[in-house]
Amino acid sequence: MAGPSWPRWVLAAVFLAVAGYCVVRLVAAHRAPVGYHGCHRALDVAHLVMGLGMAVMCSPVGGPVPAAGWQTVFVLLAAWFLGSAVHRGRTGRRAEPIGWHGGGLHHAIGALAMLYMLGTMPADPLHMATPWMAGMSGAAGLPVLGWLFATYFAGFALLLAPRAVRAPAAVPVPGRLPAVLRAPRIPAACQLVMAVGMGYLIAPLG
């Protein structure tokens, strides 16, 4: 991501806003024990972590958590959502995410894409030992994989765009949920931004 730093600051701010929205949802969910299940909270946490991770990658100054820490987090996220997808495929139990689109497999792919981008970071002992993560280096060992990820997220964004536009401002759902959890348009728009942002970050690595 060479060039002027201001676009990177703008992107970092956008992804931080998405992460902040997920925090608001999690706080609201704490006051709504009925109608908002563990799978919903898992999706909010996943988008929160991915928003923070992409903000760090875009930021010219990096972030205070080293790359190894982020890699551990995204390995756990990928394993969680892959296991969730397999479990729901076997049992047939599907709890529709409130506002978010894509099932466990989609979110596992997102976590794997983050791992791929983290793999472009400098891997020498100096960078691996530092407590501060630098920006992306822009060099990839598996460019074909990078293009596959970029194509996937571009296609997902194209499919999600009309849904985000047509999504209602609020929907009735079981239980007494706060308004922020009954507004599918905002999370759909956030997820669209994240899909476009993910493709934008990965495409130069292809």
CSV table of C-alpha atoms in Angstrom, one decimal:
chain,number,residue,atom,x,y,z
A,1,MET,CA,0.0,0.0,0.0
A,2,ALA,CA,2.5,2.6,-1.1
A,3,GLY,CA,1.6,6.2,-1.8
A,4,PRO,CA,0.2,9.1,0.3
A,5,SER,CA,-0.7,8.3,3.8
A,6,TRP,CA,-4.1,10.1,3.9
A,7,PRO,CA,-6.1,7.4,2.1
A,8,ARG,CA,-4.7,4.9,4.6
A,9,TRP,CA,-5.9,7.1,7.5
A,10,VAL,CA,-9.3,7.3,5.9
A,11,LEU,CA,-9.6,3.6,5.4
A,12,ALA,CA,-8.4,3.0,9.0
A,13,ALA,CA,-11.0,5.4,10.3
A,14,VAL,CA,-13.7,3.6,8.3
A,15,PHE,CA,-12.8,0.2,9.6
A,16,LEU,CA,-12.6,1.6,13.2
A,17,ALA,CA,-16.1,2.9,12.7
A,18,VAL,CA,-17.3,-0.6,11.8
A,19,ALA,CA,-15.5,-2.0,14.8
A,20,GLY,CA,-17.1,0.6,17.0
A,21,TYR,CA,-20.6,-0.2,15.6
A,22,CYS,CA,-19.9,-3.9,16.6
A,23,VAL,CA,-19.1,-2.8,20.1
A,24,VAL,CA,-22.4,-0.9,20.3
A,25,ARG,CA,-24.2,-4.0,19.2
A,26,LEU,CA,-22.5,-6.2,21.8
A,27,VAL,CA,-23.3,-3.7,24.6
A,28,ALA,CA,-26.9,-3.6,23.4
A,29,ALA,CA,-27.0,-7.4,23.3
A,30,HIS,CA,-25.9,-7.5,27.0
A,31,ARG,CA,-29.3,-5.9,27.8
A,32,ALA,CA,-31.2,-8.3,25.6
A,33,PRO,CA,-30.8,-11.9,26.9
A,34,VAL,CA,-33.8,-13.1,24.9
A,35,GLY,CA,-33.8,-13.2,21.1
A,36,TYR,CA,-30.0,-12.7,20.7
A,37,HIS,CA,-28.1,-16.0,20.8
A,38,GLY,CA,-24.5,-16.9,21.1
A,39,CYS,CA,-24.1,-17.3,17.4
A,40,HIS,CA,-25.2,-13.6,17.0
A,41,ARG,CA,-22.6,-12.5,19.5
A,42,ALA,CA,-19.9,-14.6,17.8
A,43,LEU,CA,-20.6,-12.8,14.5
A,44,ASP,CA,-20.4,-9.4,16.2
A,45,VAL,CA,-17.1,-10.3,17.8
A,46,ALA,CA,-15.8,-11.6,14.5
A,47,HIS,CA,-16.6,-8.4,12.7
A,48,LEU,CA,-15.2,-6.4,15.6
A,49,VAL,CA,-11.9,-8.2,15.4
A,50,MET,CA,-11.7,-8.0,11.6
A,51,GLY,CA,-12.6,-4.3,11.6
A,52,LEU,CA,-9.7,-3.7,14.1
A,53,GLY,CA,-7.3,-5.9,12.1
A,54,MET,CA,-8.0,-4.2,8.8
A,55,ALA,CA,-7.7,-0.8,10.5
A,56,VAL,CA,-4.3,-1.7,11.8
A,57,MET,CA,-3.2,-3.0,8.3
A,58,CYS,CA,-4.3,0.3,6.7
A,59,SER,CA,-2.9,2.6,9.3
A,60,PRO,CA,0.5,4.1,8.4
A,61,VAL,CA,1.6,3.6,12.0
A,62,GLY,CA,0.5,-0.1,12.4
A,63,GLY,CA,-0.8,-1.2,15.8
A,64,PRO,CA,0.3,-2.2,19.3
A,65,VAL,CA,-0.4,-6.0,18.9
A,66,PRO,CA,2.3,-7.9,17.0
A,67,ALA,CA,1.5,-9.9,13.9
A,68,ALA,CA,1.8,-13.2,15.8
A,69,GLY,CA,-1.0,-12.1,18.2
A,70,TRP,CA,-3.3,-11.3,15.3
A,71,GLN,CA,-2.5,-14.6,13.6
A,72,THR,CA,-3.5,-16.5,16.7
A,73,VAL,CA,-6.8,-14.7,16.9
A,74,PHE,CA,-7.7,-15.3,13.3
A,75,VAL,CA,-6.6,-19.0,13.4
A,76,LEU,CA,-9.1,-19.4,16.3
A,77,LEU,CA,-11.8,-17.5,14.4
A,78,ALA,CA,-11.3,-19.6,11.3
A,79,ALA,CA,-11.5,-22.8,13.3
A,80,TRP,CA,-14.6,-21.6,15.2
A,81,PHE,CA,-16.5,-20.8,12.1
A,82,LEU,CA,-15.4,-23.8,10.1
A,83,GLY,CA,-16.6,-26.0,13.0
A,84,SER,CA,-19.8,-24.1,13.2
A,85,ALA,CA,-20.4,-24.6,9.5
A,86,VAL,CA,-19.8,-28.3,9.7
A,87,HIS,CA,-22.0,-28.7,12.8
A,88,ARG,CA,-24.9,-26.8,11.2
A,89,GLY,CA,-24.5,-28.8,8.0
A,90,ARG,CA,-24.8,-32.0,10.0
A,91,THR,CA,-27.6,-31.0,12.3
A,92,GLY,CA,-29.6,-28.7,10.0
A,93,ARG,CA,-29.9,-26.1,12.7
A,94,ARG,CA,-29.6,-22.6,11.3
A,95,ALA,CA,-30.1,-19.5,13.4
A,96,GLU,CA,-30.4,-16.6,11.0
A,97,PRO,CA,-27.8,-13.9,11.9
A,98,ILE,CA,-29.6,-10.6,12.8
A,99,GLY,CA,-28.4,-8.1,10.2
A,100,TRP,CA,-25.2,-9.9,9.1
A,101,HIS,CA,-25.0,-11.9,5.9
A,102,GLY,CA,-23.1,-15.1,5.1
A,103,GLY,CA,-22.8,-18.2,7.2
A,104,GLY,CA,-20.0,-19.8,9.1
A,105,LEU,CA,-18.1,-20.7,5.9
A,106,HIS,CA,-18.1,-17.1,4.7
A,107,HIS,CA,-16.7,-15.9,8.0
A,108,ALA,CA,-14.1,-18.6,8.1
A,109,ILE,CA,-12.9,-17.5,4.6
A,110,GLY,CA,-12.7,-13.9,6.0
A,111,ALA,CA,-10.5,-15.1,8.8
A,112,LEU,CA,-8.3,-17.1,6.4
A,113,ALA,CA,-8.0,-14.0,4.2
A,114,MET,CA,-6.8,-12.0,7.2
A,115,LEU,CA,-4.2,-14.7,7.9
A,116,TYR,CA,-3.1,-14.5,4.3
A,117,MET,CA,-2.6,-10.8,4.5
A,118,LEU,CA,-0.8,-11.1,7.8
A,119,GLY,CA,1.5,-13.6,6.1
A,120,THR,CA,2.8,-10.7,3.9
A,121,MET,CA,4.2,-9.0,7.0
A,122,PRO,CA,8.0,-9.0,7.5
A,123,ALA,CA,8.9,-12.4,9.1
A,124,ASP,CA,12.4,-11.7,10.3
A,125,PRO,CA,13.2,-12.0,14.0
A,126,LEU,CA,13.3,-8.3,14.6
A,127,HIS,CA,9.7,-7.7,13.3
A,128,MET,CA,8.3,-10.9,14.9
A,129,ALA,CA,9.7,-9.9,18.3
A,130,THR,CA,8.5,-6.3,18.3
A,131,PRO,CA,5.3,-5.5,20.3
A,132,TRP,CA,4.1,-3.2,17.5
A,133,MET,CA,2.8,-4.4,14.1
A,134,ALA,CA,4.0,-2.5,11.0
A,135,GLY,CA,2.0,-1.9,7.9
A,136,MET,CA,1.6,-4.4,5.1
A,137,SER,CA,4.8,-5.1,3.0
A,138,GLY,CA,2.9,-5.7,-0.2
A,139,ALA,CA,4.7,-8.9,-1.1
A,140,ALA,CA,2.9,-12.3,-1.3
A,141,GLY,CA,4.2,-15.8,-1.6
A,142,LEU,CA,1.0,-17.2,-3.1
A,143,PRO,CA,-0.3,-14.5,-5.5
A,144,VAL,CA,-2.9,-16.9,-7.0
A,145,LEU,CA,-4.5,-17.4,-3.6
A,146,GLY,CA,-4.6,-13.6,-3.2
A,147,TRP,CA,-6.5,-13.2,-6.4
A,148,LEU,CA,-8.9,-16.0,-5.4
A,149,PHE,CA,-9.6,-14.2,-2.1
A,150,ALA,CA,-10.0,-10.8,-3.9
A,151,THR,CA,-12.4,-12.4,-6.5
A,152,TYR,CA,-14.5,-14.0,-3.8
A,153,PHE,CA,-14.9,-10.8,-1.8
A,154,ALA,CA,-15.7,-8.8,-5.0
A,155,GLY,CA,-18.4,-11.3,-5.9
A,156,PHE,CA,-19.8,-11.2,-2.3
A,157,ALA,CA,-19.9,-7.4,-2.4
A,158,LEU,CA,-21.8,-7.5,-5.7
A,159,LEU,CA,-24.3,-9.9,-4.2
A,160,LEU,CA,-24.6,-7.9,-1.0
A,161,ALA,CA,-24.9,-4.4,-2.5
A,162,PRO,CA,-28.6,-4.7,-3.6
A,163,ARG,CA,-29.5,-6.4,-0.3
A,164,ALA,CA,-27.9,-3.5,1.6
A,165,VAL,CA,-29.9,-1.0,-0.4
A,166,ARG,CA,-33.2,-2.9,-0.1
A,167,ALA,CA,-32.8,-3.9,3.6
A,168,PRO,CA,-35.4,-2.3,5.8
A,169,ALA,CA,-34.4,0.2,8.5
A,170,ALA,CA,-35.8,-2.1,11.2
A,171,VAL,CA,-37.5,-5.4,11.4
A,172,PRO,CA,-39.6,-7.1,14.1
A,173,VAL,CA,-37.8,-10.1,15.7
A,174,PRO,CA,-38.7,-12.3,18.6
A,175,GLY,CA,-37.9,-10.9,22.1
A,176,ARG,CA,-37.4,-7.3,23.2
A,177,LEU,CA,-34.3,-6.4,21.3
A,178,PRO,CA,-32.9,-2.9,21.2
A,179,ALA,CA,-33.3,-0.9,18.0
A,180,VAL,CA,-29.6,-1.3,17.0
A,181,LEU,CA,-30.1,-5.0,16.8
A,182,ARG,CA,-33.3,-4.8,14.7
A,183,ALA,CA,-31.8,-2.6,11.9
A,184,PRO,CA,-30.4,-4.9,9.2
A,185,ARG,CA,-29.5,-2.1,6.8
A,186,ILE,CA,-26.6,-0.8,8.9
A,187,PRO,CA,-24.8,-4.1,9.5
A,188,ALA,CA,-25.4,-5.0,5.8
A,189,ALA,CA,-23.7,-1.7,4.8
A,190,CYS,CA,-20.9,-2.4,7.2
A,191,GLN,CA,-20.4,-5.9,5.8
A,192,LEU,CA,-20.4,-4.5,2.3
A,193,VAL,CA,-17.7,-2.0,3.3
A,194,MET,CA,-15.6,-4.8,4.8
A,195,ALA,CA,-15.9,-7.0,1.7
A,196,VAL,CA,-14.9,-4.1,-0.5
A,197,GLY,CA,-12.1,-3.2,1.9
A,198,MET,CA,-10.9,-6.8,2.1
A,199,GLY,CA,-10.7,-7.0,-1.7
A,200,TYR,CA,-8.9,-3.7,-1.9
A,201,LEU,CA,-6.3,-4.8,0.6
A,202,ILE,CA,-5.7,-8.2,-1.0
A,203,ALA,CA,-5.8,-7.3,-4.7
A,204,PRO,CA,-2.3,-5.7,-4.7
A,205,LEU,CA,-0.9,-8.9,-3.2
A,206,GLY,CA,-2.2,-11.0,-6.1
